[in-house]
Structure formats: C-alpha cells, structure tokens
mmCIF file of C-alpha atoms in Angstrom:
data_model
loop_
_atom_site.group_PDB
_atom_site.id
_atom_site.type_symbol
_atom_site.label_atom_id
_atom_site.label_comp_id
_atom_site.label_asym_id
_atom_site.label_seq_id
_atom_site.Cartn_x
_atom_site.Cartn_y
_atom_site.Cartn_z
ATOM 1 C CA UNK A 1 113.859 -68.026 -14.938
ATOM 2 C CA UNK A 2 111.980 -71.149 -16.516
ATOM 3 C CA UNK A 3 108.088 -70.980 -16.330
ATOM 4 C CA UNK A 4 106.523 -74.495 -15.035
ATOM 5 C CA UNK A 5 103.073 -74.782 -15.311
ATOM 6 C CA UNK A 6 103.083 -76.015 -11.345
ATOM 7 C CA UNK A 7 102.057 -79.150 -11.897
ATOM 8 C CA UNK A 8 102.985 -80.596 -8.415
ATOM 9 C CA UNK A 9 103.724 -84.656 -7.015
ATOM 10 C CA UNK A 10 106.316 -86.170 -4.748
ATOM 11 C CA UNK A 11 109.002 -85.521 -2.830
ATOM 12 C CA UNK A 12 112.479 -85.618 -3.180
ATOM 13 C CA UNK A 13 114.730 -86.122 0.264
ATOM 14 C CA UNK A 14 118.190 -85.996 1.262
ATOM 15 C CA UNK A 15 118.783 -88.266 3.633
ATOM 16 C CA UNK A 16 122.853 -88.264 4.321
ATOM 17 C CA UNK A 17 125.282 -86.514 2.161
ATOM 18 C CA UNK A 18 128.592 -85.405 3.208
ATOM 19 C CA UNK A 19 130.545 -81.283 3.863
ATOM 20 C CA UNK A 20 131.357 -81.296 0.528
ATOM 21 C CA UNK A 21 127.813 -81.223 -0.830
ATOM 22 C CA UNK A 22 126.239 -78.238 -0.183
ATOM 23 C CA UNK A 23 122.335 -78.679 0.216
ATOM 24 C CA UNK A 24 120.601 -76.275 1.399
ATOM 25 C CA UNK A 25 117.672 -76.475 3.551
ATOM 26 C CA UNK A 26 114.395 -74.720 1.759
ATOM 27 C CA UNK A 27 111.416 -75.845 0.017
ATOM 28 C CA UNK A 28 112.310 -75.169 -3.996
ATOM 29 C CA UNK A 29 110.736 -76.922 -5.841
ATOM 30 C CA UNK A 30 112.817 -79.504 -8.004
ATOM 31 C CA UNK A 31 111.833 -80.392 -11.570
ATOM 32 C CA UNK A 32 111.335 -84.342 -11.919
ATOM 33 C CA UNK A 33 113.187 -84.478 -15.156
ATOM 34 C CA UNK A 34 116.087 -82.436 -13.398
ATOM 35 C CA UNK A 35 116.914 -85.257 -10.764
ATOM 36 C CA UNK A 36 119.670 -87.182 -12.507
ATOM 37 C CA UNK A 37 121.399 -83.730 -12.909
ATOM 38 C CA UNK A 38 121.234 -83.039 -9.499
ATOM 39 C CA UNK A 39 123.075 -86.700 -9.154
ATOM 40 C CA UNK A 40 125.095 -85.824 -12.111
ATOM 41 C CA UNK A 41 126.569 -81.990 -10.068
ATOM 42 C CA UNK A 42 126.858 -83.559 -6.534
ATOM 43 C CA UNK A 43 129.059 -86.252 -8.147
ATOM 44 C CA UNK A 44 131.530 -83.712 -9.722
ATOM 45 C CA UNK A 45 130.157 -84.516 -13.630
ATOM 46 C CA UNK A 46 128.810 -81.697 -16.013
ATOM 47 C CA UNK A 47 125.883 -81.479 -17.007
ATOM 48 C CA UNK A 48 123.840 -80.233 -20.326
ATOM 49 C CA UNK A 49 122.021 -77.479 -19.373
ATOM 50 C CA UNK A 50 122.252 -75.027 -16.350
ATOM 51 C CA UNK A 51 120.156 -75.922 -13.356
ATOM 52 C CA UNK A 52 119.193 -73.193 -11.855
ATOM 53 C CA UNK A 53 117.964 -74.648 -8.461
ATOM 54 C CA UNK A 54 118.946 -72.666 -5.143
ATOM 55 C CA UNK A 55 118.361 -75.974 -3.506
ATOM 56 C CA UNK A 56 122.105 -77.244 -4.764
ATOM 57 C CA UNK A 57 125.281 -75.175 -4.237
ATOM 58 C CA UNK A 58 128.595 -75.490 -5.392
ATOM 59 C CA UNK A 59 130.312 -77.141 -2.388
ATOM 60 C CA UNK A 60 134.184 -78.559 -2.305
ATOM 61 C CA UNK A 61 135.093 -78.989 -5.858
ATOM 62 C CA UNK A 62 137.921 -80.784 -5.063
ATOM 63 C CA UNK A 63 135.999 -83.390 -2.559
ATOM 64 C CA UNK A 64 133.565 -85.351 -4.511
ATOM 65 C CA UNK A 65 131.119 -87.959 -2.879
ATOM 66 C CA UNK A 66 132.457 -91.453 -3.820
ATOM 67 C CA UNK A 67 128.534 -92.592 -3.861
ATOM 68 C CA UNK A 68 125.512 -91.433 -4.676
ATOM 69 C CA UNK A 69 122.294 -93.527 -4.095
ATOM 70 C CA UNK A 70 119.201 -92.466 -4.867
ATOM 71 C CA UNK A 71 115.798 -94.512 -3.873
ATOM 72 C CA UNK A 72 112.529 -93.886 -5.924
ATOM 73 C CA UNK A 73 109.468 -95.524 -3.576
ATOM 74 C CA UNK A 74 106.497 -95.151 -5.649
ATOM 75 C CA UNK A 75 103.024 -95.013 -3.935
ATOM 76 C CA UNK A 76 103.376 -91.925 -1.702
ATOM 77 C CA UNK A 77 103.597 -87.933 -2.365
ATOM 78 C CA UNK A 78 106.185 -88.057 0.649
ATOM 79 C CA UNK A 79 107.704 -90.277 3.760
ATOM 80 C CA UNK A 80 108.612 -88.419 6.870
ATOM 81 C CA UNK A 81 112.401 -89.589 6.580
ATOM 82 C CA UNK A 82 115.279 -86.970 8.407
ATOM 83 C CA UNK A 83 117.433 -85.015 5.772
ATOM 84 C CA UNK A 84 116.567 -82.038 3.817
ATOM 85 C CA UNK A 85 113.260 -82.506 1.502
ATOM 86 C CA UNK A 86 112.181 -80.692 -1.810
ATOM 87 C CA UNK A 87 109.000 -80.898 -3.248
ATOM 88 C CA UNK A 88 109.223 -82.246 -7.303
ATOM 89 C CA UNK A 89 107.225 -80.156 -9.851
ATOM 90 C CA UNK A 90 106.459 -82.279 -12.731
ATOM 91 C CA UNK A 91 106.817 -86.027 -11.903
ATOM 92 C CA UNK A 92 107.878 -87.518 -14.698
ATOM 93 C CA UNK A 93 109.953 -90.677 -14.757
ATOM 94 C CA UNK A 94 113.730 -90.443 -14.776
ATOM 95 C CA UNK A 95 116.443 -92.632 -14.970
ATOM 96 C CA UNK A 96 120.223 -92.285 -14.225
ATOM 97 C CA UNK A 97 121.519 -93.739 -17.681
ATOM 98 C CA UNK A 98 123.490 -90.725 -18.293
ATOM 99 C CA UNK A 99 125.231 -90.535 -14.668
ATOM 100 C CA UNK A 100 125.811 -94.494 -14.938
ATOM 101 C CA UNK A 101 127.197 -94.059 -18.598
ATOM 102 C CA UNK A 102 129.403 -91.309 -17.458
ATOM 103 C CA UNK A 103 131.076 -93.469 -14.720
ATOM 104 C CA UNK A 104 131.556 -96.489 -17.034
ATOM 105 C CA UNK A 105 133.109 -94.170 -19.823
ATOM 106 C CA UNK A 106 135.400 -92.346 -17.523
ATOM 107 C CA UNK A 107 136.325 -94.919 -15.039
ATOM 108 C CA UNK A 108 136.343 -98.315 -17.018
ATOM 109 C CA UNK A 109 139.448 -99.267 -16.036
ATOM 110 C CA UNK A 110 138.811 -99.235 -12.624
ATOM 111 C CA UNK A 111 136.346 -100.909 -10.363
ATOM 112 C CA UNK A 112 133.326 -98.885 -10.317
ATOM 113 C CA UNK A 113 129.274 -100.135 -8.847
ATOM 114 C CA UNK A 114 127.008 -99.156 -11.217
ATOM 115 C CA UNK A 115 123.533 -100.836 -9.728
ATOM 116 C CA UNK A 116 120.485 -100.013 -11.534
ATOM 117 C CA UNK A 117 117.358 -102.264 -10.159
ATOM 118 C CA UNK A 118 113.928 -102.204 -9.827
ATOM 119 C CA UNK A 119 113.255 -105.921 -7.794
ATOM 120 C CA UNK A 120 109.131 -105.949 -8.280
ATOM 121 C CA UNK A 121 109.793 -105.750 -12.393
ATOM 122 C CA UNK A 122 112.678 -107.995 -12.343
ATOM 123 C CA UNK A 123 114.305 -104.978 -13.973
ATOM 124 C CA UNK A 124 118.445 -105.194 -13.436
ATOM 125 C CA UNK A 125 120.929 -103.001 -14.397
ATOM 126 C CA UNK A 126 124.585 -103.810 -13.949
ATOM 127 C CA UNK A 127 127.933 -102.737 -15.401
ATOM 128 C CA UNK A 128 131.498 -102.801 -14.634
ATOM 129 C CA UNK A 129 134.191 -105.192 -13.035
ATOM 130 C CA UNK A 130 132.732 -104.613 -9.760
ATOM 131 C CA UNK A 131 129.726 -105.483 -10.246
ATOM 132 C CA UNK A 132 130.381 -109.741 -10.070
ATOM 133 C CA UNK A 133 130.117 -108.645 -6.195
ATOM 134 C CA UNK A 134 126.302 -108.161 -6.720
ATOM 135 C CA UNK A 135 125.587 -111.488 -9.090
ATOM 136 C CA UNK A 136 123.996 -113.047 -6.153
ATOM 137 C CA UNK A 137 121.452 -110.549 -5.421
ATOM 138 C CA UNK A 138 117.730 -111.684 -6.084
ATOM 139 C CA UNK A 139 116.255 -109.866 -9.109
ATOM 140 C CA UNK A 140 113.509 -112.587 -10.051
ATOM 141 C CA UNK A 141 110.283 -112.426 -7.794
ATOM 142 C CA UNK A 142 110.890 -116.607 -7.759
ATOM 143 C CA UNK A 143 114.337 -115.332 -6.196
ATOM 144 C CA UNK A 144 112.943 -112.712 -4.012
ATOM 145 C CA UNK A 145 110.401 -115.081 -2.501
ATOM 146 C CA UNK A 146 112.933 -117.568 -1.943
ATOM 147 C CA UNK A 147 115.252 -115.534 -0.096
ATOM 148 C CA UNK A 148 112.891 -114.511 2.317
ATOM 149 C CA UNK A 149 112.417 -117.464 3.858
ATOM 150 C CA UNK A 150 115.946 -118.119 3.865
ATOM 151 C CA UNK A 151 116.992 -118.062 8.109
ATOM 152 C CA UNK A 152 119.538 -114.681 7.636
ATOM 153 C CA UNK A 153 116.279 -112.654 5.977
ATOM 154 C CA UNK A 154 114.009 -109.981 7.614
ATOM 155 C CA UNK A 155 111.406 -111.706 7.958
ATOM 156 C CA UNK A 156 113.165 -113.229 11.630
ATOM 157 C CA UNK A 157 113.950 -110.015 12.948
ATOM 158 C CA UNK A 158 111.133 -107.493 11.691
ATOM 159 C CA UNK A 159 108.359 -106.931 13.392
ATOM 160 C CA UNK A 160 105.276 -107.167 10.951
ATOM 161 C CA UNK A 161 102.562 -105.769 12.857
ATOM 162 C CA UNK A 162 99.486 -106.419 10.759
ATOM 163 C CA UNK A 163 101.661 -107.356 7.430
ATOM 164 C CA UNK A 164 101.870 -111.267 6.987
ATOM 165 C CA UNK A 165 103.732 -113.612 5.342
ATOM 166 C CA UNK A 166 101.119 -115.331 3.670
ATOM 167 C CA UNK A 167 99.909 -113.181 1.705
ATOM 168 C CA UNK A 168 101.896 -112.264 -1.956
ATOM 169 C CA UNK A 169 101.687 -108.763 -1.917
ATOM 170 C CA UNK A 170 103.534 -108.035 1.672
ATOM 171 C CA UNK A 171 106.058 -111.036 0.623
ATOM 172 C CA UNK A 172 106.464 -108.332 -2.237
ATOM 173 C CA UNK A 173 106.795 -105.595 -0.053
ATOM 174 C CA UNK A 174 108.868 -107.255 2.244
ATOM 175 C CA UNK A 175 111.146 -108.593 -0.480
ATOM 176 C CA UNK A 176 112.409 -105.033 -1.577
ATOM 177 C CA UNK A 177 113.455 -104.014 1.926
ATOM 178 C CA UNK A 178 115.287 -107.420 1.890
ATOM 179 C CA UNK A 179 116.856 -106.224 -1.523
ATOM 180 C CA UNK A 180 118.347 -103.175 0.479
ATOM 181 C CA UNK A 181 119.713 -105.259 3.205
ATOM 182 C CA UNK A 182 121.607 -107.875 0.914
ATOM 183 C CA UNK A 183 123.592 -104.759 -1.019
ATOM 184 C CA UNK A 184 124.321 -102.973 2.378
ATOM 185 C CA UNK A 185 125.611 -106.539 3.642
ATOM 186 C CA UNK A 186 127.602 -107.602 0.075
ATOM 187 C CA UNK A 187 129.140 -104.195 0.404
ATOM 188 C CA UNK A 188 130.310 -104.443 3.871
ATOM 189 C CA UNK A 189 131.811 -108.067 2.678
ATOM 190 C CA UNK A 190 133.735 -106.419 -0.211
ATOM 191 C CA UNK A 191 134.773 -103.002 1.413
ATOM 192 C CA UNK A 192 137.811 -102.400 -1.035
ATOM 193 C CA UNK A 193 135.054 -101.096 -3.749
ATOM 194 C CA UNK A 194 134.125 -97.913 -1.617
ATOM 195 C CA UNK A 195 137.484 -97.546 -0.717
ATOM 196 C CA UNK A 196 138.475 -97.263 -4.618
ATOM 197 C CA UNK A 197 138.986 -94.174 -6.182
ATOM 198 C CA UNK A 198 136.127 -94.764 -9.093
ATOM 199 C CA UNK A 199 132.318 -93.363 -8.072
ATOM 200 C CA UNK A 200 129.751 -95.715 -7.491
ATOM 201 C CA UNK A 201 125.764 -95.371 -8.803
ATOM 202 C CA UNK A 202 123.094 -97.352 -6.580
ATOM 203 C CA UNK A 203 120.012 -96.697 -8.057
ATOM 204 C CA UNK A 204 116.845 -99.148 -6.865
ATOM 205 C CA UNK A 205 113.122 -98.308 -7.350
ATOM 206 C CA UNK A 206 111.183 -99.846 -4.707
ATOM 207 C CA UNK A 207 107.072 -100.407 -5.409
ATOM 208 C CA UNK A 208 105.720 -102.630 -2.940
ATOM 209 C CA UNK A 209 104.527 -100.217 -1.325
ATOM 210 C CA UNK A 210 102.105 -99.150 -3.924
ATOM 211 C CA UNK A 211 100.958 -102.668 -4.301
ATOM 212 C CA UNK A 212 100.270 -102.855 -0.678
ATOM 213 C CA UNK A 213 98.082 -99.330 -0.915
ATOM 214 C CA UNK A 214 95.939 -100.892 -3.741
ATOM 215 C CA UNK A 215 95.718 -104.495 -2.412
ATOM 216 C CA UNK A 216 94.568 -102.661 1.312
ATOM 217 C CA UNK A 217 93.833 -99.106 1.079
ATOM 218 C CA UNK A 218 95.470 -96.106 1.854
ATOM 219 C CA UNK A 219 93.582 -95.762 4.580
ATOM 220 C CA UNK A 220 94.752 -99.464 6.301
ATOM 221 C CA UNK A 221 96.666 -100.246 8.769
ATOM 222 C CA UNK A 222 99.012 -102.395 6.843
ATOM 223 C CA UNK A 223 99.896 -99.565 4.366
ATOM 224 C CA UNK A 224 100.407 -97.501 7.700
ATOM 225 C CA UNK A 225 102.776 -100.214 9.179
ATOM 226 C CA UNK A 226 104.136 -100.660 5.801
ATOM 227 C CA UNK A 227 105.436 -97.259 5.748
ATOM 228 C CA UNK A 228 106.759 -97.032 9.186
ATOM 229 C CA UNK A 229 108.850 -100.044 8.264
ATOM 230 C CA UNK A 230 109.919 -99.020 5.236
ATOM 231 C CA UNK A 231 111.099 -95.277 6.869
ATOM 232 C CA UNK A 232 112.577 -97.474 9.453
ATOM 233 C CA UNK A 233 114.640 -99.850 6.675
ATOM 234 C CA UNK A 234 115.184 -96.837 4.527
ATOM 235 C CA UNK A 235 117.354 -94.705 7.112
ATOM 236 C CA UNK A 236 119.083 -98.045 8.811
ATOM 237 C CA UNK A 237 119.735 -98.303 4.714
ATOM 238 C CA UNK A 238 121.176 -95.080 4.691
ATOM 239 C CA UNK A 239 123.267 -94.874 7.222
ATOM 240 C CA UNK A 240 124.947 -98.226 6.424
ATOM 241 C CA UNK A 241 125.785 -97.230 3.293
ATOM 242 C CA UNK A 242 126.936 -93.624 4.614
ATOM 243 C CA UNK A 243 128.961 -95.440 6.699
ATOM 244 C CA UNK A 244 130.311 -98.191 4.563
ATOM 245 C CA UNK A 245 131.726 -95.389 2.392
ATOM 246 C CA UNK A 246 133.454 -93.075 5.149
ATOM 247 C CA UNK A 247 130.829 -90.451 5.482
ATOM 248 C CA UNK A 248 131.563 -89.640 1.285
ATOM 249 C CA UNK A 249 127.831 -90.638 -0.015
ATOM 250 C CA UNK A 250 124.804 -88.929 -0.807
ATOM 251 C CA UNK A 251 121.765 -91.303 -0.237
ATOM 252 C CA UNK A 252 118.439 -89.714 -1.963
ATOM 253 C CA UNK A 253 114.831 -90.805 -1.860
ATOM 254 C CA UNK A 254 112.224 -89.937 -4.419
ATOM 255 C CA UNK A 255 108.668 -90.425 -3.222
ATOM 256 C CA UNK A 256 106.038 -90.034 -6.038
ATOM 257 C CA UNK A 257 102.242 -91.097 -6.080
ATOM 258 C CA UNK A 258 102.662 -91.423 -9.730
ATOM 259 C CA UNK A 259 104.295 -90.765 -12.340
ATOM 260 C CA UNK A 260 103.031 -87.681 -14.700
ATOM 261 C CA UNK A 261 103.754 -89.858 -18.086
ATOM 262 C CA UNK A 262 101.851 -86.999 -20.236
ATOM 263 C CA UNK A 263 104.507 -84.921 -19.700
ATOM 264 C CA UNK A 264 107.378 -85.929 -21.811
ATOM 265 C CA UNK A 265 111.047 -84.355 -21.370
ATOM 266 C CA UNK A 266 110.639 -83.907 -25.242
ATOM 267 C CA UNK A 267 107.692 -81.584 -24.813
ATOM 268 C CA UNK A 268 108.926 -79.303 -22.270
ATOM 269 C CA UNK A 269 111.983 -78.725 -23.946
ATOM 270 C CA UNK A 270 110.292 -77.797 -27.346
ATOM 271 C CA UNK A 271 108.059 -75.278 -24.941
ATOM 272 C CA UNK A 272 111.093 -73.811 -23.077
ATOM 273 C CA UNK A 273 113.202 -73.204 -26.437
ATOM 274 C CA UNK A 274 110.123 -71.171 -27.814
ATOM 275 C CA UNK A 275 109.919 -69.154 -24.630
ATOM 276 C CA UNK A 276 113.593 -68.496 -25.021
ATOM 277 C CA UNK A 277 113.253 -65.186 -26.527
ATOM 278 C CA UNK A 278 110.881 -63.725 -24.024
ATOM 279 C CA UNK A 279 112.351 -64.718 -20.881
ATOM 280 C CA UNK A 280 115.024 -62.489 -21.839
ATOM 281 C CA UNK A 281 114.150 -59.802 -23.483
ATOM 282 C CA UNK A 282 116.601 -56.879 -21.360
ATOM 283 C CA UNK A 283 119.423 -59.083 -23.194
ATOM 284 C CA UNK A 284 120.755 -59.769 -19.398
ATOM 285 C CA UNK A 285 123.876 -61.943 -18.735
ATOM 286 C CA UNK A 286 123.931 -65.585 -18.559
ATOM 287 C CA UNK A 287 122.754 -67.054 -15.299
ATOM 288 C CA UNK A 288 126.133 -68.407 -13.315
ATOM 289 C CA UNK A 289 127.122 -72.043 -14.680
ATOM 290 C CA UNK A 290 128.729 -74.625 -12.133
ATOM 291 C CA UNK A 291 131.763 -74.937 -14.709
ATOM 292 C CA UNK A 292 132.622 -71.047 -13.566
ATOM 293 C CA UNK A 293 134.496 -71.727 -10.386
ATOM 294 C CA UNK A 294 136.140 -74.546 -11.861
ATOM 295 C CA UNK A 295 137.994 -72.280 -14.712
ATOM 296 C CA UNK A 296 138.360 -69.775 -12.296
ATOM 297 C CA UNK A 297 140.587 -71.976 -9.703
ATOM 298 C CA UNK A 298 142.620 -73.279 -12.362
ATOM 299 C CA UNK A 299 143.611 -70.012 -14.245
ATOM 300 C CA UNK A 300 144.305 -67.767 -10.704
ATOM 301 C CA UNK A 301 146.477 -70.818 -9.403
ATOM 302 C CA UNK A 302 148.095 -71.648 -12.415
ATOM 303 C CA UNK A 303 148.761 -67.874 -12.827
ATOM 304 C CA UNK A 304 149.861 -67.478 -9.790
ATOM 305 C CA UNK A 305 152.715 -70.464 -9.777
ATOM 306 C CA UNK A 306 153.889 -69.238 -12.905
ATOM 307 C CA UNK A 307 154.246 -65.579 -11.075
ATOM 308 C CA UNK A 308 155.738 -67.063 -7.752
ATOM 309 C CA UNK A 309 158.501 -68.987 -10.533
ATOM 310 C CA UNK A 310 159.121 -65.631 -12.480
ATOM 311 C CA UNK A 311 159.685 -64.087 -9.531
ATOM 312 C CA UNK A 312 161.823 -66.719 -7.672
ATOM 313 C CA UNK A 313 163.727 -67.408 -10.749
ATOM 314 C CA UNK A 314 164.734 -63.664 -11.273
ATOM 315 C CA UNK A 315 165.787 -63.209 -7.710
ATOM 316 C CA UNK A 316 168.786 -65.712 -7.961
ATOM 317 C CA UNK A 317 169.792 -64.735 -11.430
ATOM 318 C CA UNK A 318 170.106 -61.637 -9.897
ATOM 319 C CA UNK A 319 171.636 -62.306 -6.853
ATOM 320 C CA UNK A 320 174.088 -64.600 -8.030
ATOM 321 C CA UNK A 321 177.732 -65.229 -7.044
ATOM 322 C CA UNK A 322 180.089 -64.923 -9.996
ATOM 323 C CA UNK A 323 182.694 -66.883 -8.016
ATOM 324 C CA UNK A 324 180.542 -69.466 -7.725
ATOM 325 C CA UNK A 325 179.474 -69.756 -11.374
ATOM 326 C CA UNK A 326 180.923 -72.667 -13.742
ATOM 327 C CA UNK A 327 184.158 -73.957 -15.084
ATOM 328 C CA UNK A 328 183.757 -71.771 -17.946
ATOM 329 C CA UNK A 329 183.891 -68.173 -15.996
ATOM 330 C CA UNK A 330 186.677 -69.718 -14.592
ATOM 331 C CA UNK A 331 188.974 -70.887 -17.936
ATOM 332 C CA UNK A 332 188.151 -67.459 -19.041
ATOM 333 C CA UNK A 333 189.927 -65.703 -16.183
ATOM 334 C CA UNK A 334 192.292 -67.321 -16.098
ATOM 335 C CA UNK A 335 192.945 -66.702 -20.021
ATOM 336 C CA UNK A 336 192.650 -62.944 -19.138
ATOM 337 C CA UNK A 337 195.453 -63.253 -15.951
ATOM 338 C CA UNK A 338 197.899 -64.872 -19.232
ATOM 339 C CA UNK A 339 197.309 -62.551 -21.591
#
C-alpha cells in the first residue's frame, strides 16, 4: 500500500456512468493527482502506474464509455449531487492532457471532442475535426456576458432567487452554467459525433462559484442559492449528456475548496520511490494490474480457437471418404485396374 500523509479536501462524484463501469459505492479516498487515471481506466486506456483504488473495478472490457466528462467546481469541499462520491486526499490540480493526447493520437483520423475549458479564465482547449462544432461557444468573459442576455439564455428561464443580473460576479456565475447548456444543446444539434466510434473528453472547470463565496460569504444566501442552482444545472447537465450519448458516458464532478499547490506530483513521487523498499520488505507479489484480464482473455480464447480448429480439422481428415477424394486417387486406380 502507498502511505499519504492524509492531507484531506474535496470531493470527487459520479454522477451517471454506464454497466460497463464498475464503481463501487464506498468512501476510499481518491488521490487528487490520480483523477485523470481514473478517466484514463474507465475509458479503456492504460495507464502508468497501478492504481490501487477499490473505488474502480474492472468492468466490461469490451464495452467502453464513448464519453467521459468530468466537472471541477472550485469553491466547495462537496455538493450534495446523486451518484457515488469519494472523498480526494491531496488536492492538487490536475489536468486531462494525457487522456486528451491519447484520444487525438489514437483516433486522429476520426472525429473525436476533445473540450478542455475553463470559461472564468478564458482558458480553451480544443482539438480534432470535431471540434469546428464547438467554435461558437463563448470562451471570452466579453462573450460570456453577451450571451446571457441573448433571448435563448438562462437568464429567462432560471429562477435567481437572491442572485441578480446586475451585479458582475453572478453574471459570472451565471455565465458558466450557460457554458454547460450551449455544449449540451450544440451536441444534441450534431448527434452523429456521439454516435461515432472515436471517445470524446469534456473537461470544463467551473469557478463562479468561488467568486460568488468571496464577493458574499459563505454564509449568504446567494452562495446558498448559488449552489442549489448550480446542483440543479449540474445533474439536468448530466443527464443530457448521458442521454445524448445512449446511456455510454461517465459524467464526474470534482468539488475542491482549493487547490493544495504545495504539494507537487513531482514531490510525492520522489517520496513514494524512496519508500519503495520498505513497503515491501516480505518480497510479496505484485499488486493485480488492470492489463491482467486483458492478456488473459486474449491467450484462453485464442488458445482455445486454435484447439476447437485442431480438433475439427483432425476429425474430417480422419473421417474422410476415399471415394470422394480428387481426380488424382482416381487416375491412379484406374492405372492399377490396367496394369
């Protein structure tokens, strides 16, 4: 086992996933850095090191999701969203680069979403043919404001409560939940791309909501409303995109207070490969790797067609007819009947 030193922040949630991703419902704690790897399994990809996380099993190897999307709200330790929730040990900040590369490597000749965005940073990640589908999105705050007071937006069919549209920071807030409803609604507008064959990689990191704690308090009741809302926006977001791609997604939400910055994926791994030695010092077998069950299934059925053909085969070259064998068998008898 790998010693943490319990450092603890956030919560990570599953909010829909489909059969053939096995979650499992228990409170193990998940490593922040260890996120994109848990994006990286689900999505049938390997990964570098072992994750040893009960939280995860092996599900239907031969099903993959065709989506994963995975929400990071910054602001609050946790949201009380439906779905399977693991606390994170060690927030630190992630990104899916390596899932996102992995898709554009492997599938670049097809049509796959890769969406990176963060909308309050102007921060915009896109790659792919696909991804002309999403040019029209608003990733500028000039953009965001302006679509909000466009007549299709949220802001004529949400109830506000004690939020208001005057004021910059809610228009903020507000914005990002907009964000979610224009890729749901491009999506459902171009539904060949989650009918494709090639994964897709929504990732969006949403952090009005920690603007509205700091402009109000935590303690307000806009940051309460806030929240409601954005639970409320977050599972209609789900389940749209669930939908959208047949029931084969896995939507994810990270909630973090902060980020632990101090604590650097560099660090950790210098302190694990010191501890290396002592965690095992009975010289004990490997713990079980993900890649297992994937050998396994393709030696026993490839050893067992090649059995089944041996056998097959040997059964009519035993059994066969002479009379009905070629021309040559019979030129040859008919040389013997003339000698």
């Amino acid at each position: 086992s790998v010693c943490f030193s319990g450092v603890w922040g956030g919560e990570f949630s599953i909010l829909r996933s489909p059969q053939s991703v096995a979650f499992r419902d228990g409170s193990w704690p998940i490593p922040g850095e260890r996120i994109p790897d848990v994006a990286a399994l689900t999505m049938g990809f390997s990964v570098e090191e072992d994750l040893p996380w009960p939280g995860l099993g092996v599900g239907d190897l031969f099903h993959r999701p065709r989506a994963t999307v995975l929400v990071t709200v910054k602001g609050v330790d946790k949201l009380p969203v439906k779905g399977f929730s693991y606390p994170i040990e060690n927030a630190v900040p992630f990104s899916l680069d390596s899932v996102a590369n992995a898709i554009h490597t492997l599938f670049s000749e097809e049509t796959p979403v890769v969406l990176q965005l963060a909308p309050s940073e102007e921060r915009v990640y896109m790659v792919g043919k696909a991804n002309s589908v999403f040019e029209d999105l608003s990733v500028t705050l000039r953009q965001l404001r302006n679509r909000l007071f466009q007549d299709n937006s949220i802001l004529s069919s949400l109830p506000l409560n004690s939020l208001s549209r005057n004021n910059e920071v809610d228009l903020l807030f507000l914005s990002e939940l907009q964000v979610l409803r224009d890729i749901a609604s491009l999506l459902s507008r171009h539904k060949h791309l989650a009918k494709d064959h090639s994964p897709d990689l929504y990732s969006l990191e949403l952090s009005g909501l920690e603007e509205v704690g700091k402009r109000y308090g935590e303690d307000s009741q806009q940051f309460k409303d806030a929240s409601q809302i954005l639970v409320d926006s977050l599972q209609k977001f789900a389940d749209e995109m669930f939908n959208l791609y047949g029931g084969n997604a896995v939507v994810e939400v990270v909630a973090v207070k902060e980020f632990n910055s101090a604590l650097s994926r560099k660090t950790r791994s210098i302190l694990q490969s010191s501890q290396a030695e002592k965690e095992n010092p009975y010289n004990l077998a490997y713990p079980y790797n993900y890649d297992y069950s994937v050998i396994f299934n393709i030696i026993l059925w490839m050893m067992i067609g090649l059995a089944l053909a041996v056998i097959v085969i040997s059964y009519n070259l035993w059994n066969m007819d002479p009379g009905y064998d070629s021309i040559i068998y019979r030129m040859t008898n008919q040389k013997i009947r003339m000698d």
